[in-house]
XYZ file of C-alpha atoms in Angstrom:
698
model
C 91.884 213.594 115.319
C 90.751 211.815 112.133
C 89.612 208.814 114.204
C 87.581 211.009 116.532
C 85.942 212.742 113.574
C 85.023 209.439 111.974
C 83.411 208.159 115.142
C 81.290 211.284 115.437
C 80.238 210.938 111.806
C 79.012 207.402 112.438
C 76.948 208.536 115.396
C 75.411 211.337 113.435
C 74.614 209.659 110.129
C 74.656 205.930 110.724
C 76.410 205.594 107.359
C 79.361 203.224 107.198
C 81.490 202.261 104.250
C 83.136 198.841 104.514
C 85.599 198.577 107.376
C 88.160 195.789 107.071
C 90.560 193.827 109.214
C 93.233 191.471 107.902
C 95.027 188.438 109.240
C 98.641 188.936 110.389
C 99.792 187.290 107.132
C 97.397 189.551 105.162
C 96.046 186.479 103.344
C 92.579 186.825 104.891
C 90.483 189.976 104.767
C 87.203 190.457 106.612
C 84.979 193.397 105.719
C 82.122 194.697 107.838
C 79.395 197.130 106.815
C 75.815 198.128 107.518
C 73.249 197.473 104.797
C 70.255 199.645 105.531
C 71.027 199.395 109.235
C 71.646 195.641 109.107
C 75.144 194.400 110.042
C 76.924 192.211 107.477
C 80.358 190.825 106.686
C 82.358 189.212 103.879
C 85.553 187.139 103.899
C 88.235 186.914 101.194
C 91.291 184.670 101.054
C 94.185 185.857 98.862
C 91.687 188.111 97.041
C 89.310 185.197 96.405
C 85.810 185.365 97.926
C 85.123 182.807 100.634
C 82.042 184.136 102.426
C 79.748 186.332 100.368
C 77.777 189.168 101.914
C 76.189 187.636 105.014
C 73.882 189.214 107.554
C 74.438 189.188 111.296
C 72.352 189.686 114.409
C 69.824 187.964 116.666
C 66.091 187.534 116.961
C 64.611 188.081 120.404
C 61.416 186.690 121.861
C 58.666 189.176 122.700
C 60.798 192.238 121.952
C 62.554 194.046 119.110
C 65.183 191.976 117.302
C 68.869 192.857 117.422
C 69.313 192.547 113.663
C 68.460 195.925 112.096
C 68.049 199.677 112.625
C 71.678 200.036 113.734
C 74.152 202.857 113.515
C 77.840 202.494 114.292
C 78.855 204.236 117.503
C 82.525 203.311 117.528
C 85.127 201.049 115.941
C 88.276 199.978 117.744
C 91.133 197.965 116.277
C 93.910 196.117 118.073
C 96.506 193.376 117.643
C 97.275 190.506 119.980
C 100.333 188.259 119.818
C 101.272 186.026 122.726
C 101.798 182.372 123.517
C 100.498 180.073 126.227
C 101.279 176.619 127.502
C 98.501 174.029 127.682
C 98.501 171.599 130.588
C 98.173 168.728 128.106
C 98.190 168.998 124.352
C 99.533 168.380 120.897
C 102.280 170.899 121.541
C 103.740 172.488 124.633
C 103.513 176.066 123.348
C 100.598 177.616 121.423
C 100.841 180.982 119.662
C 97.744 183.177 119.787
C 98.136 185.872 117.128
C 95.255 187.838 115.641
C 94.042 191.278 114.613
C 90.803 192.448 116.203
C 88.082 194.904 115.236
C 85.361 195.741 117.760
C 82.275 197.368 116.276
C 79.947 199.092 118.746
C 76.412 199.305 117.375
C 73.516 201.416 118.604
C 69.923 200.545 117.751
C 68.203 203.842 116.994
C 64.603 203.218 118.083
C 65.338 201.147 121.201
C 68.630 202.777 122.221
C 70.047 199.257 122.725
C 73.732 198.498 122.384
C 75.305 195.512 120.654
C 79.000 194.962 120.051
C 80.361 192.628 117.386
C 83.924 191.530 117.996
C 85.899 190.244 115.001
C 89.195 188.406 115.226
C 91.199 187.424 112.165
C 93.883 184.761 112.463
C 96.178 183.407 109.764
C 93.952 180.351 109.413
C 90.538 181.957 109.700
C 88.111 184.478 111.166
C 85.935 184.543 114.255
C 83.229 186.828 115.569
C 80.934 186.957 118.562
C 78.077 189.090 119.843
C 78.819 191.087 122.977
C 75.860 192.402 124.986
C 76.945 195.264 127.292
C 75.081 195.943 130.516
C 72.285 198.411 129.768
C 68.913 199.477 131.108
C 67.161 198.934 127.782
C 68.298 195.290 127.561
C 68.669 193.332 130.782
C 67.135 189.832 130.776
C 66.224 188.541 127.309
C 65.396 185.375 125.382
C 67.000 184.476 122.071
C 64.596 182.885 119.619
C 67.125 182.609 116.748
C 70.301 183.943 115.222
C 70.368 185.800 111.940
C 74.033 184.823 111.500
C 74.760 183.783 107.914
C 77.696 182.062 106.202
C 76.826 182.484 102.531
C 79.079 180.271 100.429
C 80.438 180.898 96.945
C 79.531 177.641 95.224
C 78.636 173.981 95.310
C 81.550 172.834 97.498
C 82.427 169.281 98.368
C 81.299 168.845 101.949
C 81.732 166.340 104.775
C 78.565 166.362 106.825
C 76.405 164.608 109.361
C 72.700 165.397 109.865
C 71.417 167.939 112.346
C 70.376 165.533 115.082
C 70.086 167.589 118.263
C 70.738 164.516 120.424
C 73.674 162.761 118.789
C 76.777 163.146 116.645
C 77.228 159.387 116.314
C 76.867 159.241 112.540
C 79.020 158.158 109.639
C 80.138 161.195 107.661
C 78.641 161.761 104.237
C 80.875 163.096 101.457
C 78.887 164.944 98.804
C 78.305 168.270 97.107
C 76.379 170.894 99.063
C 73.556 170.472 96.552
C 73.376 166.754 97.371
C 72.761 167.065 101.118
C 69.552 165.183 101.886
C 68.634 164.245 105.448
C 65.429 162.578 104.266
C 67.451 159.546 103.174
C 68.929 159.078 106.643
C 67.674 157.226 109.701
C 68.122 159.866 112.381
C 68.403 158.766 116.002
C 65.550 160.955 117.189
C 63.570 161.098 113.951
C 64.196 164.781 113.259
C 64.693 165.217 109.515
C 64.901 169.017 109.930
C 64.052 169.846 106.345
C 62.618 173.322 105.913
C 60.937 175.158 103.051
C 62.950 175.787 99.912
C 65.379 172.888 99.976
C 67.146 173.762 103.219
C 68.603 171.072 105.450
C 70.139 171.210 108.906
C 73.586 169.693 109.335
C 75.966 169.766 112.245
C 78.991 171.940 112.684
C 81.900 171.728 112.311
C 81.244 171.574 108.595
C 84.338 170.750 106.540
C 84.358 171.755 102.862
C 86.557 171.946 99.778
C 85.794 174.339 96.931
C 86.191 173.653 93.239
C 89.245 175.920 93.204
C 90.855 173.892 96.007
C 90.204 176.067 99.008
C 89.573 174.248 102.295
C 86.866 175.765 104.510
C 85.491 174.910 107.909
C 82.539 176.503 109.725
C 82.471 175.902 113.482
C 82.163 177.677 116.817
C 84.262 178.189 119.947
C 83.682 178.798 123.653
C 80.084 177.585 123.826
C 79.166 178.617 127.369
C 75.594 179.234 128.608
C 74.338 178.891 125.040
C 73.012 176.127 122.790
C 75.095 174.345 120.171
C 75.035 175.859 116.690
C 73.978 173.614 113.827
C 73.834 174.929 110.259
C 70.853 175.516 108.018
C 72.051 174.920 104.431
C 70.111 175.925 101.342
C 71.145 173.261 98.839
C 70.047 175.442 95.895
C 71.612 178.806 96.715
C 74.321 177.589 99.174
C 73.218 180.241 101.639
C 73.991 178.928 105.114
C 72.855 180.217 108.498
C 73.056 179.399 112.185
C 70.477 176.960 113.554
C 70.365 177.051 117.356
C 69.172 173.990 119.281
C 65.919 174.702 121.154
C 64.858 173.741 124.644
C 61.657 171.921 125.620
C 59.418 174.908 124.831
C 61.257 176.102 121.738
C 63.355 178.895 123.211
C 67.032 178.933 122.286
C 68.836 180.794 125.100
C 68.087 182.751 128.253
C 70.636 185.520 128.808
C 71.236 188.497 131.044
C 73.541 191.397 130.274
C 76.478 191.710 130.397
C 77.138 188.528 128.412
C 78.562 187.201 125.175
C 77.662 184.610 122.575
C 80.017 181.832 121.483
C 82.456 182.645 118.696
C 81.350 181.807 115.155
C 84.366 180.658 113.161
C 85.334 180.217 109.519
C 88.686 178.610 108.756
C 90.120 178.861 105.256
C 93.355 177.858 103.535
C 94.668 176.420 100.290
C 96.535 173.815 102.386
C 94.446 171.274 104.298
C 97.164 170.977 106.930
C 96.440 174.532 108.097
C 92.907 173.483 109.042
C 93.682 170.219 110.787
C 96.565 171.645 112.854
C 94.788 174.881 113.782
C 94.591 175.921 117.425
C 92.197 178.780 116.682
C 89.296 177.158 118.553
C 91.420 176.738 121.675
C 92.771 180.287 121.359
C 89.230 181.692 121.384
C 88.517 180.163 124.800
C 89.411 181.700 128.158
C 92.686 180.675 129.836
C 92.657 178.040 132.549
C 90.653 178.896 135.647
C 92.426 176.171 137.623
C 95.480 177.588 139.390
C 97.095 174.321 140.463
C 96.975 171.883 137.561
C 99.631 169.490 138.869
C 96.982 166.769 139.426
C 95.859 166.785 135.772
C 97.788 163.918 134.196
C 97.657 162.135 130.830
C 96.558 158.527 131.023
C 96.901 155.420 128.910
C 94.416 152.826 130.091
C 92.786 149.439 129.588
C 89.391 148.364 130.796
C 86.374 146.144 131.142
C 84.519 147.592 128.192
C 85.184 145.952 124.827
C 84.259 142.519 126.142
C 80.708 143.799 126.687
C 80.537 145.238 123.183
C 81.610 141.942 121.590
C 79.190 139.913 123.750
C 81.688 138.126 125.965
C 80.203 139.646 129.122
C 77.453 142.022 130.242
C 77.187 145.368 132.019
C 74.337 144.123 134.189
C 74.749 141.694 137.071
C 71.384 139.982 136.878
C 70.304 139.978 133.267
C 67.278 141.673 131.778
C 65.004 138.756 132.636
C 65.363 139.725 136.299
C 64.679 143.430 135.784
C 61.510 143.221 137.896
C 63.650 142.228 140.863
C 66.229 144.967 140.462
C 64.331 147.502 142.544
C 64.266 145.030 145.458
C 67.963 144.216 145.031
C 66.936 140.565 144.510
C 69.621 140.233 141.868
C 70.228 136.803 140.408
C 73.668 136.571 138.772
C 73.814 135.267 135.220
C 77.506 134.381 135.256
C 78.345 136.806 132.423
C 78.808 139.958 134.495
C 82.060 141.604 133.423
C 82.745 143.938 136.339
C 83.644 141.341 138.948
C 86.382 141.676 141.527
C 88.293 138.799 139.984
C 88.069 140.110 136.417
C 88.998 143.636 137.470
C 92.107 142.352 139.223
C 93.037 140.568 136.003
C 92.942 143.867 134.131
C 94.895 145.586 136.910
C 97.579 142.915 136.633
C 97.718 143.393 132.866
C 97.988 147.175 133.225
C 100.766 146.907 135.806
C 102.702 144.371 133.746
C 102.576 146.494 130.589
C 103.061 149.973 132.018
C 99.522 151.353 131.682
C 98.341 154.144 133.955
C 94.770 153.118 134.574
C 91.897 150.648 134.391
C 88.329 151.579 133.481
C 85.479 149.381 134.727
C 81.961 149.691 133.317
C 78.959 147.917 134.815
C 80.288 148.006 138.390
C 77.266 149.701 139.972
C 73.679 148.710 140.636
C 71.091 149.749 138.047
C 72.148 148.275 134.711
C 69.232 145.807 134.593
C 66.826 148.670 134.009
C 68.831 151.518 132.573
C 68.219 151.835 128.829
C 65.124 152.949 126.927
C 62.801 153.230 129.929
C 63.254 156.974 130.451
C 63.310 156.572 134.218
C 64.515 159.442 136.339
C 66.276 157.449 139.061
C 68.188 154.357 137.984
C 71.735 154.882 139.270
C 73.021 156.347 142.517
C 76.688 156.193 141.330
C 77.976 154.821 144.637
C 76.437 151.385 145.206
C 78.480 148.505 143.713
C 77.108 145.144 142.644
C 77.628 142.303 145.160
C 80.481 140.824 143.103
C 82.426 144.114 142.847
C 84.406 144.810 146.046
C 85.274 148.453 145.473
C 87.455 148.750 148.587
C 89.474 145.614 147.845
C 89.925 146.600 144.197
C 91.074 150.086 145.152
C 93.667 148.671 147.542
C 94.824 146.107 144.963
C 95.262 148.739 142.257
C 97.156 151.040 144.617
C 99.544 148.245 145.527
C 100.174 147.640 141.815
C 100.714 151.326 141.008
C 97.600 151.497 138.830
C 94.872 154.168 138.937
C 91.207 153.222 138.618
C 88.890 155.136 136.277
C 85.304 155.509 137.471
C 82.293 155.117 135.183
C 79.099 157.135 135.664
C 76.361 156.310 133.171
C 73.474 158.737 133.661
C 71.089 157.126 131.113
C 70.184 160.711 130.202
C 68.792 161.488 133.656
C 70.732 164.671 134.223
C 68.763 165.966 137.200
C 69.377 162.665 138.986
C 73.123 162.875 138.257
C 73.364 166.434 139.533
C 71.559 165.425 142.736
C 74.103 162.651 143.300
C 77.173 164.339 141.816
C 78.859 165.472 145.024
C 78.382 162.100 146.709
C 79.638 160.362 143.565
C 82.755 162.542 143.418
C 83.353 162.082 147.154
C 83.164 158.341 146.571
C 85.821 158.649 143.862
C 88.123 160.606 146.137
C 87.588 158.080 148.929
C 88.691 155.155 146.762
C 91.408 156.972 144.838
C 89.810 157.321 141.393
C 91.406 160.352 139.635
C 89.170 160.302 136.529
C 85.591 159.567 135.525
C 84.044 158.529 132.234
C 80.510 159.916 132.196
C 77.797 158.727 129.821
C 74.545 160.258 128.555
C 72.938 157.505 126.501
C 69.268 158.005 125.652
C 66.813 160.872 125.664
C 67.426 163.619 128.180
C 65.524 163.943 131.432
C 64.138 166.652 132.043
C 61.902 165.609 129.171
C 62.038 167.617 125.980
C 65.585 168.846 126.439
C 68.229 167.948 123.866
C 71.862 166.982 124.364
C 72.854 170.097 122.384
C 70.561 172.610 124.102
C 71.564 175.378 126.493
C 70.526 173.365 129.562
C 72.770 170.439 128.667
C 75.698 172.588 127.559
C 75.533 174.184 130.996
C 75.434 170.746 132.607
C 78.481 169.399 130.764
C 80.466 172.515 131.641
C 79.233 172.441 135.231
C 80.340 168.821 135.619
C 83.870 169.812 134.613
C 83.884 172.764 137.007
C 82.503 170.730 139.911
C 84.941 167.886 139.237
C 87.784 170.400 139.421
C 86.728 171.209 142.983
C 87.481 167.570 143.821
C 90.619 167.474 141.615
C 89.024 164.958 139.272
C 89.312 164.626 135.490
C 86.281 164.245 133.193
C 85.872 162.205 130.008
C 82.303 162.684 128.761
C 80.535 160.389 126.304
C 77.344 161.226 124.409
C 77.875 164.881 125.345
C 77.663 167.935 123.120
C 80.855 168.212 121.059
C 83.701 170.208 122.627
C 84.456 173.743 121.479
C 87.716 174.354 123.323
C 86.368 174.549 126.887
C 89.159 172.168 127.853
C 91.510 175.150 127.773
C 89.473 176.887 130.473
C 88.987 173.712 132.519
C 91.857 171.416 131.497
C 90.518 168.668 133.773
C 87.911 168.226 130.989
C 90.534 165.905 129.571
C 88.586 164.281 126.711
C 85.164 163.536 125.286
C 83.571 161.198 122.789
C 80.876 163.272 121.021
C 81.251 161.457 117.697
C 80.901 157.979 116.267
C 83.588 155.994 118.066
C 85.312 152.658 117.586
C 82.628 150.678 119.462
C 80.270 150.949 116.472
C 82.540 148.479 114.674
C 81.581 145.747 117.165
C 77.821 145.588 116.575
C 76.746 147.753 113.642
C 77.613 148.517 110.037
C 80.680 150.125 111.550
C 82.788 153.118 110.595
C 83.971 153.172 106.967
C 87.718 153.487 106.331
C 87.451 157.203 105.538
C 85.833 157.955 108.921
C 89.085 158.452 110.819
C 90.474 160.687 108.050
C 87.561 163.123 108.525
C 87.302 163.355 112.324
C 90.573 165.340 112.734
C 89.084 167.998 110.402
C 85.788 168.132 112.290
C 85.199 166.769 115.783
C 88.817 166.992 116.975
C 89.121 170.716 116.195
C 87.228 171.371 119.440
C 89.164 169.055 121.741
C 90.574 165.555 122.310
C 88.435 162.538 121.448
C 88.258 159.272 123.376
C 88.011 157.168 120.221
C 89.206 153.937 121.940
C 91.624 152.598 119.301
C 93.808 149.501 119.415
C 91.478 146.697 118.294
C 93.565 143.737 117.072
C 90.898 141.066 116.606
C 89.297 142.813 113.650
C 86.490 140.407 112.752
C 83.753 139.794 115.315
C 83.103 136.206 114.210
C 85.963 135.192 116.499
C 83.472 135.696 119.358
C 80.428 134.336 117.538
C 80.613 132.528 114.166
C 77.280 134.089 113.219
C 78.640 137.633 113.482
C 79.524 139.494 110.285
C 80.613 142.775 111.870
C 84.223 143.905 111.795
C 86.502 146.862 112.382
C 86.967 148.674 109.069
C 90.738 149.044 109.324
C 93.864 146.964 109.215
C 95.637 146.155 112.446
C 98.433 148.664 111.830
C 95.917 151.435 111.146
C 94.653 150.820 114.669
C 98.204 151.573 115.839
C 98.457 154.718 113.715
C 95.250 156.085 115.283
C 97.163 156.662 118.533
C 98.961 159.436 116.653
C 96.344 160.753 114.237
C 93.466 160.856 116.782
C 94.883 163.102 119.481
C 93.911 162.540 123.088
C 95.843 162.698 126.361
C 93.510 159.899 127.480
C 94.085 156.877 125.238
C 92.618 153.430 125.683
C 94.101 150.132 124.582
C 90.588 148.960 123.922
C 90.986 145.280 123.013
C 91.044 142.326 125.397
C 94.278 141.438 127.214
C 94.337 137.985 125.641
C 94.204 139.511 122.156
C 97.195 141.711 122.890
C 99.098 138.706 124.158
C 98.513 136.990 120.788
C 100.113 139.890 118.940
C 102.721 140.955 121.459
C 105.110 142.366 118.851
C 102.484 144.787 117.490
C 101.265 145.556 121.015
C 104.730 146.944 121.766
C 103.855 150.132 119.872
C 100.838 150.785 122.120
C 103.036 150.253 125.158
C 105.669 152.646 123.812
C 103.549 155.449 122.360
C 103.233 158.688 124.311
C 99.961 160.519 124.928
C 101.243 164.020 125.768
C 103.287 165.955 123.249
C 106.024 168.557 122.976
C 105.513 169.191 119.277
C 103.259 167.988 116.443
C 103.667 168.319 112.690
C 101.025 167.464 110.095
C 102.998 166.206 107.107
C 100.182 165.189 104.734
C 96.457 165.844 104.905
C 93.367 165.526 102.724
C 89.955 165.209 104.403
C 88.278 161.929 103.586
C 91.435 160.499 102.035
C 94.573 160.442 104.199
C 96.488 161.949 107.090
C 100.114 161.695 108.229
C 101.172 163.170 111.565
C 104.429 163.085 113.523
C 104.724 164.048 117.191
C 107.532 164.481 119.681
C 106.836 163.119 123.164
C 106.932 165.638 126.001
C 110.066 165.437 128.157
C 111.576 162.911 125.751
C 113.640 162.717 122.584
C 111.322 160.106 121.055
C 109.150 160.826 118.030
C 106.116 158.891 116.793
C 104.511 158.907 113.348
C 101.031 157.824 112.291
C 99.777 157.587 108.709
C 96.266 156.465 107.718
C 94.280 156.167 104.512
C 90.700 155.586 103.451
C 89.477 152.595 101.448
C 92.163 153.247 98.839
C 95.716 151.918 99.032
C 98.289 154.685 99.168
C 102.016 155.232 98.734
C 104.032 158.251 99.783
C 107.547 159.239 100.733
C 108.134 161.062 104.012
C 111.199 163.236 104.607
C 112.464 162.949 108.176
C 113.715 166.545 108.369
C 111.712 166.998 111.576
C 114.368 164.964 113.408
C 117.177 166.952 115.058
C 120.256 167.324 112.894
C 123.272 165.224 113.735
C 121.306 162.665 115.730
C 120.740 159.059 114.676
C 117.456 157.305 115.392
C 116.209 153.747 115.295
C 112.946 153.751 113.345
C 110.682 150.827 114.279
C 108.123 150.602 111.477
C 104.781 148.842 111.967
C 103.227 148.546 108.518
C 100.645 146.672 106.495
C 101.741 143.369 104.995
C 101.961 143.014 101.217
C 98.598 141.244 101.091
C 96.883 143.379 103.751
C 93.373 144.662 103.128
C 90.855 145.918 105.678
C 88.223 143.505 104.357
C 90.156 140.516 103.056
C 93.241 140.325 105.268
C 93.198 143.004 107.988
C 95.681 141.358 110.361
C 98.528 141.099 107.851
C 101.376 143.253 109.151
C 105.141 143.375 109.382
C 107.602 145.104 111.657
C 111.030 146.271 110.576
C 113.756 148.519 111.944
C 116.083 150.895 110.150
C 118.586 153.522 111.292
C 117.704 157.033 110.106
C 118.576 160.699 110.565
C 117.165 164.076 109.521
C 118.340 163.548 105.922
C 116.598 160.189 105.547
C 113.333 159.394 103.809
C 110.868 156.590 104.472
C 108.524 155.087 101.915
C 105.029 154.501 103.254
C 102.916 151.756 101.684
C 99.386 151.723 103.066
C 96.917 148.965 102.249
C 93.240 149.714 101.556
C 91.897 150.890 104.935
C 95.429 150.661 106.233
C 98.036 152.611 108.127
C 101.605 152.825 109.304
C 102.921 153.568 112.789
C 106.571 154.397 113.452
C 108.478 155.017 116.660
C 111.793 156.893 116.465
C 114.187 156.147 119.304
C 117.492 158.049 119.624
C 120.577 155.919 119.088
C 122.994 156.599 121.918
């Protein structure tokens, strides 16, 4: 009866004192209240403020905003605690436990309804806007969000600039007050500085406060909506949502009933709680694919790195013959990588070493004229070059027990890809390709759209859904960053959507701290195809004039197979390089890519990460430890191993004189017998790492 009375009071007066909901552990408290009819919230962690009073709501185009003049019609609270089993993942069982508060708002003058749904987990909070079906609000256009995340101080922050077309940046580590996009060379020239010292950065935004709280602002379940970047005031630390516009400046076109993505804030005094969180996945819908038996993890090699290092080319003819490409008068240059002969060489290598698949890039007509020309029709995704016999290669791979991975580069021409998508997928099914790597390099066609806008988000999600109809897996590159949609469509097996390993081949590269930040940012939303495993670190081996190099030691490249989770992992280097270092290559051959259990033993964003994982359907464990540019020592207790069982630990570690710059290929391998009571000393060189496999002793 008290609840009924309270609800009636809200309807009558529109007055609401703060209503709160806590995490199951009671460490996190979220409070909601109306301030003069405007919805707002605050977040505390162990009685310490995390998010100060922050407004909520949305601005609508050509109609009254959904940000003020509200009364509370009803508040409902509930608890959810269940577990689910991902098809592929870091662990075979994920617990989804939260307390929920649903606030039903009524706008007095317009009679419009807006629900705000809050969920509070042990590692953070989430909320979304829910638009019920209603006569007073049917079809509408969002021009902005009012959503704020007002921070308590000048936190240390790991950020990349708010480029609507790319996430392929090196992370900056600075104070919030030191964010400055004007000093950066953005891919599309958008500095995004606004009045009053505000800058746009990308989410997820990882932070650490002066009192050692770890915070992360992100989003989950981005469906039919643009990506959220963050507008940061570097003077007041007030932060708000910045939605990516379309070609005419609108943010989203919606029709009730519908929902927004979840806005998330993770917080803990232990960095491991952030990096191991499954909150983003838990906020997405369960799998919509009933039969998932065809979705398989894959470890693969491919014709890819040799193009990046200049050994071969994607195109068949060479750019000097681009004028002939339209007439198919292709004149071979002799450097084309995707030949029948070369592909068979990779298939042989995969079969010999137990790899599941082979990726081939540059197999199809169009590469002579694909980049920078902004042409709508370059690829048809089915026509191979004259020196790539797709039927013979398919038969050869099948005979060797190896799966082929298709490559579809769209060159940003999304309309062209969608026109050809069904024929392209039918072609894959015909030749037995179970997975496709799609690419979106360049500016988007239709012109004026951004990679992170609503149109492109819908395209990336549609590609996964359509591929599922053909029982095909998707690995997207240059896409918007994942926000957990791989739970709903688990055939969306991986994505790039960050600065990957290829930048080390032809640019200033990725600094040693780069891989210690990505698990706290990009990987929170889903697996990343980072393409680790480069053994020939310095590029001058291919050309004496080259100064580029991979910014890690060789054994850190091994450790990345553990610290950078993906069920789709590439051994990215050339077969001949692996043959030179066969003893180190053994770890890549042995390591699993699908996991029963994962434990994050040590974690500090920008500094180090140590992870141990148990292979699915196996008793083997694998450990990966990485550091930034600083050498590091630590001692790891092996209490994760089952009691009473002995294991052979094969340790791949940096040599005594190893250094990512001076001596990156110095490594040693040793074996020791261990059990759950044992400890192992880790000694990581600057930019280094350690990889360990634990095999049961029978």
